[in-house]
mmCIF file of C-alpha atoms (C1' of nucleotides) in Angstrom:
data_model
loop_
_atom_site.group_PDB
_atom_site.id
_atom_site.type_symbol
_atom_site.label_atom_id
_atom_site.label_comp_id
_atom_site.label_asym_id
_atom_site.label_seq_id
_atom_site.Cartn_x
_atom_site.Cartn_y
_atom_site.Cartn_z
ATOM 1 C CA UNK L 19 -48.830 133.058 105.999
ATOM 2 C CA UNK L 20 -51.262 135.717 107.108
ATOM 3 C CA UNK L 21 -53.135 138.304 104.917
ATOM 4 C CA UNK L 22 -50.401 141.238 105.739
ATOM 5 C CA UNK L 23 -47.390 138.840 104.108
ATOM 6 C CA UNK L 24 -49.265 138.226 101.520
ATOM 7 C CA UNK L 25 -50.432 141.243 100.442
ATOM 8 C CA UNK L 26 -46.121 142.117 100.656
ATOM 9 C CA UNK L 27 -45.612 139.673 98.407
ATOM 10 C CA UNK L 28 -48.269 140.074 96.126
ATOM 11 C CA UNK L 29 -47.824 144.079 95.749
ATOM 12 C CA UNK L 30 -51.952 143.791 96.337
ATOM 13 C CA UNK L 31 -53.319 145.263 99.427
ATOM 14 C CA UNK L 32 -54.658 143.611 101.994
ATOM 15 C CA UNK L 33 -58.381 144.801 101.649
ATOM 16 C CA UNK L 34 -57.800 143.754 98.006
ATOM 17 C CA UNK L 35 -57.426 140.478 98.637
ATOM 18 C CA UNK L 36 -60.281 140.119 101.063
ATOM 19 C CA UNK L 37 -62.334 141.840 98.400
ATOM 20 C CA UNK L 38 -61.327 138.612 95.480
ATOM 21 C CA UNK L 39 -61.789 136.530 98.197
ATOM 22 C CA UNK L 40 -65.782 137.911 97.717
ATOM 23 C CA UNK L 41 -65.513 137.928 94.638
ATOM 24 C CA UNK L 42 -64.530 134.086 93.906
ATOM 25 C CA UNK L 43 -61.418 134.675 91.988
ATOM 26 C CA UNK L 44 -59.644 133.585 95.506
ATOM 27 C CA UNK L 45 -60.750 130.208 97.309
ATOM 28 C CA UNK L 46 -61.250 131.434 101.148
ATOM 29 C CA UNK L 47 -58.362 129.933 103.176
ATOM 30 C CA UNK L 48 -57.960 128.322 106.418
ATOM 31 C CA UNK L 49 -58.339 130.351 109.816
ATOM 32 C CA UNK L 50 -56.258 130.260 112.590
ATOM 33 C CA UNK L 51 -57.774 130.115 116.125
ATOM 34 C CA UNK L 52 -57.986 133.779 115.902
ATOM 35 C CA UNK L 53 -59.909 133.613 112.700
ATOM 36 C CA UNK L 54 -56.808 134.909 110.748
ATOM 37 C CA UNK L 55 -56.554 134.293 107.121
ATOM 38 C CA UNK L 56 -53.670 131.542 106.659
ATOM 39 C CA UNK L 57 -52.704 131.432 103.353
ATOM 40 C CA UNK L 58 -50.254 128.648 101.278
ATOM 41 C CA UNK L 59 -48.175 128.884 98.298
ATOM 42 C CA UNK L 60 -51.343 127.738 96.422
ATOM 43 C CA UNK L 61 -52.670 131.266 97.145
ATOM 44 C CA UNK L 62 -49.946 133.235 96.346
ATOM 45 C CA UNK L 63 -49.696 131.574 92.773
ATOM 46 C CA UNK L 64 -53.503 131.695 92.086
ATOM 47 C CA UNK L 65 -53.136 136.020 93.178
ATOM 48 C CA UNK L 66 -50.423 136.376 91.159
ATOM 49 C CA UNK L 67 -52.015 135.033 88.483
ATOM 50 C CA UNK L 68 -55.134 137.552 89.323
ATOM 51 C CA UNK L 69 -52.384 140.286 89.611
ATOM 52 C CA UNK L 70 -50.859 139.930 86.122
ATOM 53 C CA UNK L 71 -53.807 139.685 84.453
ATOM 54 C CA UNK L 72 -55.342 143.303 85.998
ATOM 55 C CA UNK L 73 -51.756 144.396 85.250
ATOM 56 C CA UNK L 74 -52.571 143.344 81.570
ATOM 57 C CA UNK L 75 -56.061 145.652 82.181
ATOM 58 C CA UNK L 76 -58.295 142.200 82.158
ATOM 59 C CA UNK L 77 -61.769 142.478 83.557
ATOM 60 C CA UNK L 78 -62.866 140.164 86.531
ATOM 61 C CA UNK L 79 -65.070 138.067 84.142
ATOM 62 C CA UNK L 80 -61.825 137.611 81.580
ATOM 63 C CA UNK L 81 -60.208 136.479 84.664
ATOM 64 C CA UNK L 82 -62.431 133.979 85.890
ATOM 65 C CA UNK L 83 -62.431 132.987 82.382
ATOM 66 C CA UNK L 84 -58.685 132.323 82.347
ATOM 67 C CA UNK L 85 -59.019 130.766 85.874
ATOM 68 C CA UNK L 86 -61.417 128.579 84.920
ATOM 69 C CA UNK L 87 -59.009 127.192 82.117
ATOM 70 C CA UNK L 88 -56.037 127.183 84.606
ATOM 71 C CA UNK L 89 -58.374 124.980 87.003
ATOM 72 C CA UNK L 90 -59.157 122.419 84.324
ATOM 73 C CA UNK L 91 -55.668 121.775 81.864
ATOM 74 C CA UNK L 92 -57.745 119.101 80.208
ATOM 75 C CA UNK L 93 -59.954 120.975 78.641
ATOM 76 C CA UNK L 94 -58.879 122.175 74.880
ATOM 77 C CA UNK L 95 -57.277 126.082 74.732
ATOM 78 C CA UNK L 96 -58.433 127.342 71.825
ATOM 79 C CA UNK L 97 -60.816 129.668 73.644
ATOM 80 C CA UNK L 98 -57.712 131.389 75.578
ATOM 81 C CA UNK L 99 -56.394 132.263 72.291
ATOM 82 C CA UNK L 100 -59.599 133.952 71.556
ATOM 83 C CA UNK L 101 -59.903 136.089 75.122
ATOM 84 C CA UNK L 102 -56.374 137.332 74.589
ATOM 85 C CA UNK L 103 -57.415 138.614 71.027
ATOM 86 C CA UNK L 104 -60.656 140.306 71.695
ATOM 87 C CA UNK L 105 -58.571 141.610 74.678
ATOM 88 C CA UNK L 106 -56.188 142.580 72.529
ATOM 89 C CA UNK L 107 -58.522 144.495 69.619
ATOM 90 C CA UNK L 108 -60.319 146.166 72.961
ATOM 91 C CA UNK L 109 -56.752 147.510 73.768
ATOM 92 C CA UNK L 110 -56.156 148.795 70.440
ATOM 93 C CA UNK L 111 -59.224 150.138 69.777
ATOM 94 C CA UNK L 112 -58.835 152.170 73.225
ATOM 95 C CA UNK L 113 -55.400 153.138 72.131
ATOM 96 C CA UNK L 114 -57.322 154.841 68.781
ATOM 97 C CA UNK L 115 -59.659 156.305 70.569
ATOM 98 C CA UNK L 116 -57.254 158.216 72.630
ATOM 99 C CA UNK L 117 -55.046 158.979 69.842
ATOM 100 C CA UNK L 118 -58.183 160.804 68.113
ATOM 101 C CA UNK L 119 -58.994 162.870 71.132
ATOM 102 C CA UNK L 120 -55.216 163.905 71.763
ATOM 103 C CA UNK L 121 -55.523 164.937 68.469
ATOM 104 C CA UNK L 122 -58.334 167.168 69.349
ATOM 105 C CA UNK L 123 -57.506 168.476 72.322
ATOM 106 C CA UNK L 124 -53.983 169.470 71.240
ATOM 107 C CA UNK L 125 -56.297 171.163 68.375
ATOM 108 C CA UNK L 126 -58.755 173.341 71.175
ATOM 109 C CA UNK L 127 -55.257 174.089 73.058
ATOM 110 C CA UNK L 128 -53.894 175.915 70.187
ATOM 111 C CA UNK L 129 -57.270 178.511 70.354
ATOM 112 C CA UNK L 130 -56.141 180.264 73.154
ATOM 113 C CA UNK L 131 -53.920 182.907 72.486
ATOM 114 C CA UNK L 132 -53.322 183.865 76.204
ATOM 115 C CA UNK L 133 -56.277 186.233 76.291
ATOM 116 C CA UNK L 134 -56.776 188.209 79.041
ATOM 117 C CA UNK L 135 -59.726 186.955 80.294
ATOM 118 C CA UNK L 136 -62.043 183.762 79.522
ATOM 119 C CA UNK L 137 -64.878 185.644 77.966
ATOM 120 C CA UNK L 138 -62.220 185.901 75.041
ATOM 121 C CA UNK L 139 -60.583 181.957 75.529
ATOM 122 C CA UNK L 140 -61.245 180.608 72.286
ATOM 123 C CA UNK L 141 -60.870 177.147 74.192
ATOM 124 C CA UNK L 142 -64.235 177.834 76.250
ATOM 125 C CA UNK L 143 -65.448 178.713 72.628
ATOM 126 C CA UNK L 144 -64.792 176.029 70.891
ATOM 127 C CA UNK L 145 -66.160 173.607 73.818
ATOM 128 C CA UNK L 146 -69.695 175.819 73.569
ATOM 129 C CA UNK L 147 -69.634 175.049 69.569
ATOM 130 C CA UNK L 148 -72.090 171.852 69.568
ATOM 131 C CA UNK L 149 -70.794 168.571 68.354
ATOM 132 C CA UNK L 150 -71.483 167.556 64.678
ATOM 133 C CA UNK L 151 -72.667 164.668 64.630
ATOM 134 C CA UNK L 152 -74.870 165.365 67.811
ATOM 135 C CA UNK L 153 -77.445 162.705 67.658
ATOM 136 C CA UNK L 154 -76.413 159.253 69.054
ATOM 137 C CA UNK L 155 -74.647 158.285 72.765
ATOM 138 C CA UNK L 156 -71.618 159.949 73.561
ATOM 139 C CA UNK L 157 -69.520 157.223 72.135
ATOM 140 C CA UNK L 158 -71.332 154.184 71.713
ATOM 141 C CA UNK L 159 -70.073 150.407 73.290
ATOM 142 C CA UNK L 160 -69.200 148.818 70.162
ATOM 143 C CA UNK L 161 -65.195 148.487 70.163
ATOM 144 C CA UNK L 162 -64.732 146.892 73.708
ATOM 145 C CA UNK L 163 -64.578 147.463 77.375
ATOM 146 C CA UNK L 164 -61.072 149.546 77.472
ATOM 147 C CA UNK L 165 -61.930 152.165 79.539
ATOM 148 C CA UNK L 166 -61.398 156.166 79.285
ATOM 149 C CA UNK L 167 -58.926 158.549 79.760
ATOM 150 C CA UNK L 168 -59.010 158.336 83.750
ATOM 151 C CA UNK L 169 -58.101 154.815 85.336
ATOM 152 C CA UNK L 170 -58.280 154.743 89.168
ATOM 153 C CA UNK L 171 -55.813 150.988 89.557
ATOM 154 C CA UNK W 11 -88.820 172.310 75.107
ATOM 155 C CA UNK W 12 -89.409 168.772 77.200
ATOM 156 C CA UNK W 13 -86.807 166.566 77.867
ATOM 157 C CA UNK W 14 -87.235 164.245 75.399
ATOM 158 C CA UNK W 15 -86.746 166.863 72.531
ATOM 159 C CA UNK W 16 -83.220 167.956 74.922
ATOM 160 C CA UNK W 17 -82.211 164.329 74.733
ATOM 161 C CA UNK W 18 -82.631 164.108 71.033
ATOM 162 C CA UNK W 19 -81.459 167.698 70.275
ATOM 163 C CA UNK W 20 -78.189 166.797 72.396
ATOM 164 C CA UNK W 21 -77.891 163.237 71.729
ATOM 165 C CA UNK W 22 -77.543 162.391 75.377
ATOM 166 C CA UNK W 23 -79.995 160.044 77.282
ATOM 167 C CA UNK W 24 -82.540 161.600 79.184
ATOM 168 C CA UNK W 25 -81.919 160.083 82.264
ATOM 169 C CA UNK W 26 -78.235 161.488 82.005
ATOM 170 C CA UNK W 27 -79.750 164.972 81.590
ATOM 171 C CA UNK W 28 -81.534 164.268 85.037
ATOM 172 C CA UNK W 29 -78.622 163.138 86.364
ATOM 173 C CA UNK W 30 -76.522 166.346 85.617
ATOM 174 C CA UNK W 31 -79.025 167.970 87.105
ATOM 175 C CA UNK W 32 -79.023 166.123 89.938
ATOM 176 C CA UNK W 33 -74.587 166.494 89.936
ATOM 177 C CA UNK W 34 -75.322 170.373 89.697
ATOM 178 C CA UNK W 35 -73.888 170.464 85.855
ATOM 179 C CA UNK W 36 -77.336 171.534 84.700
ATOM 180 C CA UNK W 37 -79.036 174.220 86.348
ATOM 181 C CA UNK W 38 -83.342 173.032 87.122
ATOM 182 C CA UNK W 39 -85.237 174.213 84.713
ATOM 183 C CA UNK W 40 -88.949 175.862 84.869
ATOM 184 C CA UNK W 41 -91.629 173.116 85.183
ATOM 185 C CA UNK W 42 -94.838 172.671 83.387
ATOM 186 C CA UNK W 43 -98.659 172.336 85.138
ATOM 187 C CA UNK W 44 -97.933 168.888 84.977
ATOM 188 C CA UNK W 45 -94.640 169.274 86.529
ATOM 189 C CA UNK W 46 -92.687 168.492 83.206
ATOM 190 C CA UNK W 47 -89.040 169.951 83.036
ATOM 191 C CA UNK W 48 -89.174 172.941 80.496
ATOM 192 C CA UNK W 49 -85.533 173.907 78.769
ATOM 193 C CA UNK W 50 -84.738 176.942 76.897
ATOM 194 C CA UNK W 51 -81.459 177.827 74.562
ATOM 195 C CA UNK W 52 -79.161 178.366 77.629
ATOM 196 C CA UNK W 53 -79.603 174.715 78.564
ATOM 197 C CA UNK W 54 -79.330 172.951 76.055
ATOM 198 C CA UNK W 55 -76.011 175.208 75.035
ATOM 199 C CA UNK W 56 -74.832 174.044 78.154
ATOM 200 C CA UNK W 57 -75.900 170.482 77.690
ATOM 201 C CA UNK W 58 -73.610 170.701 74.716
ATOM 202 C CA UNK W 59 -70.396 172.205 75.795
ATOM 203 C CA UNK W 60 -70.868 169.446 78.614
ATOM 204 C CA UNK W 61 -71.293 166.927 76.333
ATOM 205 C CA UNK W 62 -68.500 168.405 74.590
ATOM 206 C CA UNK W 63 -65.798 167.735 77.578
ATOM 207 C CA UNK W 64 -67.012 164.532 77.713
ATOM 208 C CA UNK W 65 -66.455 163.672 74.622
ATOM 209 C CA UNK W 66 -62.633 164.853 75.440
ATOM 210 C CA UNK W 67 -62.974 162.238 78.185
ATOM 211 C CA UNK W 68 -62.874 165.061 81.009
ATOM 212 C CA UNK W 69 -64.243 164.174 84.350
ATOM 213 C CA UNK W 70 -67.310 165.534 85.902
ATOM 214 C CA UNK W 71 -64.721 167.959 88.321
ATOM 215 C CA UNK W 72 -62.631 169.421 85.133
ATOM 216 C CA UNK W 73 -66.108 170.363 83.301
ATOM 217 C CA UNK W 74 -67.300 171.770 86.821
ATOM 218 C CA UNK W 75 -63.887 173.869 86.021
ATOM 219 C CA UNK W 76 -64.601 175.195 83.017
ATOM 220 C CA UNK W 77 -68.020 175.870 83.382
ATOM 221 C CA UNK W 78 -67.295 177.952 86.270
ATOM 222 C CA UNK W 79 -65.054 179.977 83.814
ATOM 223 C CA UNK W 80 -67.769 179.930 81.109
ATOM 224 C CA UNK W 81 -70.125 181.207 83.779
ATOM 225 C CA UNK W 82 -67.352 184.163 84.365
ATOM 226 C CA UNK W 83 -66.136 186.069 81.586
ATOM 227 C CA UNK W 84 -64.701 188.529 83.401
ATOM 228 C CA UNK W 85 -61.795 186.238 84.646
ATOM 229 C CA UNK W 86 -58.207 185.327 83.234
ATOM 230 C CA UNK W 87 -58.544 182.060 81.537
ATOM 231 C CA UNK W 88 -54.277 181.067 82.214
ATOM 232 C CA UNK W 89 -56.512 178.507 84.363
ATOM 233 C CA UNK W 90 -58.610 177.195 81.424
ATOM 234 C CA UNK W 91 -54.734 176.624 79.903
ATOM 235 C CA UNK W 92 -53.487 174.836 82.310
ATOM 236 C CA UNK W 93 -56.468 172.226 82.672
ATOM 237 C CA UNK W 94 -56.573 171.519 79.072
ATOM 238 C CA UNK W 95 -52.843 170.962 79.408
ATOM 239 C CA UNK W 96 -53.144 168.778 82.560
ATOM 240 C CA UNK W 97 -55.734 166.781 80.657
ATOM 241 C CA UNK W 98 -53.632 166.451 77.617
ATOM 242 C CA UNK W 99 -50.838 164.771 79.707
ATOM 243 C CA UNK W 100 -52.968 162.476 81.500
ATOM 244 C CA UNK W 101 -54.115 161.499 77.717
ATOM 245 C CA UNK W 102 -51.023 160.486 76.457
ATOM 246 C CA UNK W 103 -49.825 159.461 79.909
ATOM 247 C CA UNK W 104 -52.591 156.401 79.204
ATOM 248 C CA UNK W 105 -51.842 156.236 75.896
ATOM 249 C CA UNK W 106 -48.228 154.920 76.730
ATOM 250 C CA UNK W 107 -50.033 152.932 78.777
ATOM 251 C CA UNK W 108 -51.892 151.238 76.743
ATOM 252 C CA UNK W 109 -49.400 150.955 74.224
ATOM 253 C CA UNK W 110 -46.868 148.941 76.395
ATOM 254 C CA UNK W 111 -50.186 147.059 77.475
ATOM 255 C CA UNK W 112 -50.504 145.674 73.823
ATOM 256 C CA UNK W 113 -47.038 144.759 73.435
ATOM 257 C CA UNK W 114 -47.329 142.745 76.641
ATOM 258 C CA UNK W 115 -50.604 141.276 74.851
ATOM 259 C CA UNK W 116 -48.956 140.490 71.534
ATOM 260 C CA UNK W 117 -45.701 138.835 73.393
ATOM 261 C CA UNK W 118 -48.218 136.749 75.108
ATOM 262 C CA UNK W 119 -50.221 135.626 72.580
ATOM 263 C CA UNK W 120 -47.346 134.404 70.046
ATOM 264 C CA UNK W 121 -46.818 132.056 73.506
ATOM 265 C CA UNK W 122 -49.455 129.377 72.561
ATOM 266 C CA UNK W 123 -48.721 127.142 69.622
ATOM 267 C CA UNK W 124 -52.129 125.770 69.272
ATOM 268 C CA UNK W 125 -51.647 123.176 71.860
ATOM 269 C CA UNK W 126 -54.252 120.651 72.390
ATOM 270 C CA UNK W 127 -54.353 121.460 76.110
ATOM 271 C CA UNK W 128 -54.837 123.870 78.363
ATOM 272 C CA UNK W 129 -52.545 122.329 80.884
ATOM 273 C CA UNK W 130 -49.687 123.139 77.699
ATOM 274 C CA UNK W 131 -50.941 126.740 77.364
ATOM 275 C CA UNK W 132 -47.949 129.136 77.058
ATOM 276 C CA UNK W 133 -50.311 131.753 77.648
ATOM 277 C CA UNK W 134 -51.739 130.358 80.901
ATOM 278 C CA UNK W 135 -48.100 129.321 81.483
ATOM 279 C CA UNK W 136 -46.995 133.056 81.476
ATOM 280 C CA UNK W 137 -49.961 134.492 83.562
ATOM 281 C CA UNK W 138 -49.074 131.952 86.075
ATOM 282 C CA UNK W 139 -45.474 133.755 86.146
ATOM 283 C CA UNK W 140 -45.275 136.171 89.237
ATOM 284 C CA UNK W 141 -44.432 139.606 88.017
ATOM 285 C CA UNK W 142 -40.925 140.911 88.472
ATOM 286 C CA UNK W 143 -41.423 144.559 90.502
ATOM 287 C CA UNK W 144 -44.446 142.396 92.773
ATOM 288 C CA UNK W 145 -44.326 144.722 95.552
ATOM 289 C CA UNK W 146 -45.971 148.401 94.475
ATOM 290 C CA UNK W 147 -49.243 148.701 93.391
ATOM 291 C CA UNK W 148 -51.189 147.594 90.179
ATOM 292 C CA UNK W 149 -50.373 150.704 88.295
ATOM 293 C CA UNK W 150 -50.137 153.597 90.699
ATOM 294 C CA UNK W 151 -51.408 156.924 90.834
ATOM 295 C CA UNK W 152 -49.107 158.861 89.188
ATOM 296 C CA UNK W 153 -49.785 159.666 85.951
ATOM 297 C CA UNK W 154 -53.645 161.000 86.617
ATOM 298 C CA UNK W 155 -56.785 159.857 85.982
ATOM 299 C CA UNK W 156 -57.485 158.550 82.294
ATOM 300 C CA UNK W 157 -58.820 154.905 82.744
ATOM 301 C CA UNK W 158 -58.115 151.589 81.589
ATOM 302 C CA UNK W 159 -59.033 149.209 78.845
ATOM 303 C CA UNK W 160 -62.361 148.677 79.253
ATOM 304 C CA UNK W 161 -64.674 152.202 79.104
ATOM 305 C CA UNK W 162 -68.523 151.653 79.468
ATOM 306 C CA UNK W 163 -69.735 155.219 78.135
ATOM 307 C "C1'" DT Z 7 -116.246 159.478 77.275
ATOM 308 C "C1'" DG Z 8 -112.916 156.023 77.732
ATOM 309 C "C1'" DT Z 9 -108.730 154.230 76.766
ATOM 310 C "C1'" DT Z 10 -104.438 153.470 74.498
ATOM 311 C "C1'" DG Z 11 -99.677 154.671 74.055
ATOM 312 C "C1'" DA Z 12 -95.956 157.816 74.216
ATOM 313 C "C1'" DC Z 13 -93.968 160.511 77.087
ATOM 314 C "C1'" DC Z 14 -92.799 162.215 81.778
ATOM 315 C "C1'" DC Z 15 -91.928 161.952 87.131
ATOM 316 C "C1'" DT Z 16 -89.336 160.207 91.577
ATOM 317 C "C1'" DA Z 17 -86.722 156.987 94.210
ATOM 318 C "C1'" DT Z 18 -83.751 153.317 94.650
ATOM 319 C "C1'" DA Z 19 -80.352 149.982 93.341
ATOM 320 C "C1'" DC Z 20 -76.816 148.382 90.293
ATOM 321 C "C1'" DT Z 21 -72.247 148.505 87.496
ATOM 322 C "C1'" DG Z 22 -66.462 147.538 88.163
ATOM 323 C "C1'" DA Z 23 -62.762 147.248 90.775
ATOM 324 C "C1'" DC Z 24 -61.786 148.541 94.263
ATOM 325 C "C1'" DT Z 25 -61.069 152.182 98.671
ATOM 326 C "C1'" DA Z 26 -62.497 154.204 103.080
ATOM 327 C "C1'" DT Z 27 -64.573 154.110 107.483
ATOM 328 C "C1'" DA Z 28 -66.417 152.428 111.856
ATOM 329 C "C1'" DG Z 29 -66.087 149.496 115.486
ATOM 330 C "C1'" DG Z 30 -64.255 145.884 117.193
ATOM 331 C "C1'" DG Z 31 -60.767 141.348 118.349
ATOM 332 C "C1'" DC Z 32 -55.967 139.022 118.416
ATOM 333 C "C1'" DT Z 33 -50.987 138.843 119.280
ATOM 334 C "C1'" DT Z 34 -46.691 140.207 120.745
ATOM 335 C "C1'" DG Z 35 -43.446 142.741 123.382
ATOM 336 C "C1'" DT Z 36 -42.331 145.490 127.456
ATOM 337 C "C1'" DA C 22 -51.245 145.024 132.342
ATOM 338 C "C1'" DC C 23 -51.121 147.594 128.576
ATOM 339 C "C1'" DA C 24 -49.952 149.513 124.029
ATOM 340 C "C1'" DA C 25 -48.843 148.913 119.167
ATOM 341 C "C1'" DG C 26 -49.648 146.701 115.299
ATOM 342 C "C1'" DC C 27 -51.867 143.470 113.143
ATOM 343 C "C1'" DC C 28 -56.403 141.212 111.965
ATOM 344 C "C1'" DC C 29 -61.763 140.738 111.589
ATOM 345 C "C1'" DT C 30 -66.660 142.127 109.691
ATOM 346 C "C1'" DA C 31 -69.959 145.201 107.786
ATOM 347 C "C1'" DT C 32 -71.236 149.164 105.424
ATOM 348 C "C1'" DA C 33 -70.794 153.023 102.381
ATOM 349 C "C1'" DG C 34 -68.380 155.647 98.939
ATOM 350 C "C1'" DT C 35 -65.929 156.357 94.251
ATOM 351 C "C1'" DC C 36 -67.259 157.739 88.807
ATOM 352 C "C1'" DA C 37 -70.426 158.443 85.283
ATOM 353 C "C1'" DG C 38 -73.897 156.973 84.452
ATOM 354 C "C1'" DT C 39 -77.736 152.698 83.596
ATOM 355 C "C1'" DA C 40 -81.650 149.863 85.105
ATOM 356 C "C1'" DT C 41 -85.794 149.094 87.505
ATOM 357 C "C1'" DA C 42 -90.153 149.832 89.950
ATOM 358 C "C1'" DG C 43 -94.166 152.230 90.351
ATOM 359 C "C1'" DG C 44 -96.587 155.775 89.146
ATOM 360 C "C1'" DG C 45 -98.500 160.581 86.651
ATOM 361 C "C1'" DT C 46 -99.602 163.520 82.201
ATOM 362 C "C1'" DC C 47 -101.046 164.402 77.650
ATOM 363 C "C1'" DA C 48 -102.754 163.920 72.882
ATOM 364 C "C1'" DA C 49 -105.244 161.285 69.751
ATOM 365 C "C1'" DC C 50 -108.551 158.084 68.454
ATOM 366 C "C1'" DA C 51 -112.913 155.085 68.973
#
DNA sequence: TGTTGACCCTATACTGACTATAGGGCTTGT
DNA sequence: ACAAGCCCTATAGTCAGTATAGGGTCAACA
């Protein structure tokens, strides 16, 4: 099948899939005499395997990690016990996080009392008030790779 | 005072100062005879109302936002509102998110029973499963812009 | 006076996980 | 023969910074 059906089937676009095929997490496939991508069933497992995992907010190394174990069911799989729960602390962690700065910003909402103008907003206040604990990054990388408030998938 | 003493004062890196300054967050400062960046009160109050939205998880484009309001007192905040609320949804918007994420992650891992093999791997067996809805995107748009699992701050 | 070391400067490239664009080639139907 | 719709590569952009290379400035100390 060419790159367009796949991509169909897959739910992945088509520059997507050219873009793992860089990246190694797809094996490049056979060309047709037009130098068209023909892909097999193989493929179409191994991306929705890819697809899932980004769908479960896995990085491209935890993937080739998990690939790697896929590609070798001889090997012991301890270890993919072990990605799923640091995954899994990363998501929770994340989920904290969040929690704490709903909190606060449901908190900074409540200053404004629908002043008249912004010179008054107790919002653009608060935000000028600095930060207590000012010294140190703005929130450090211990915790895990979960990212922010602003995903892009 | 040099940049150094800003980057300690505000707890941000120095090299991020720069680079607000190069994003137009920061306004340039006077220089020294040796070409040194000098900052006064005003910027490093504005370092730390930036540093403030940040720490809300606000993009670059919502703190351009507010400081335009900060920078104008004269004019109705409603707008100031209304991007704390938008902000606040895409917050908990992710936060669902993330939660459903986990309970994906926690069904998955009960799937391996400590088997010996990888090639018996419930969890490998699962991934390998295509996902129901395949066509559609990853995760969409909708929803706004409060990223994934795996933040790098 | 010379030099060490801490600080500062610019410019450029890299991160992750893609997306967008430019500038073409192939295939199929009319 | 030509147009539409697919496909190809290569390059650059996204966001919010971080890392690196290669150098300049300043204060203190020998």
């Amino acid at each position: 099948m060419k790159i367009g059906e796949l991509a169909k089937r897959s739910g992945c676009r088509v520059v997507t899939i050219r873009y793992y095929e860089r990246e190694g997490l797809l094996p490049a496939p056979a060309r047709s005499a037009g130098n068209y991508r023909l892909y097999g069933e193989a493929h179409a497992e191994r991306l929705a395997f890819i697809r899932h995992c980004r769908v479960l907010d896995m990085t491209q190394d935890e993937i080739r990690a998990l690939l790697d174990y896929h590609d070798h069911p001889e090997r012991p799989c301890q270890d993919v016990d072990d990605l799923i729960d640091a995954h899994l602390a990363h998501v929770a962690d994340r989920i904290a996080q969040l929690q704490s700065l709903e909190r606060s910003l449901v908190d900074l909402r409540t200053r404004c009392q629908g002043q008249r103008f912004a010179s008054e907003c107790g919002i653009l206040k608060e935000l000028a008030r600095p930060l207590e604990g000012a010294t140190g990054q703005v929130s450090g990388e211990e915790g895990g790779h979960v990212p922010g408030a602003h995903p892009r998938l």
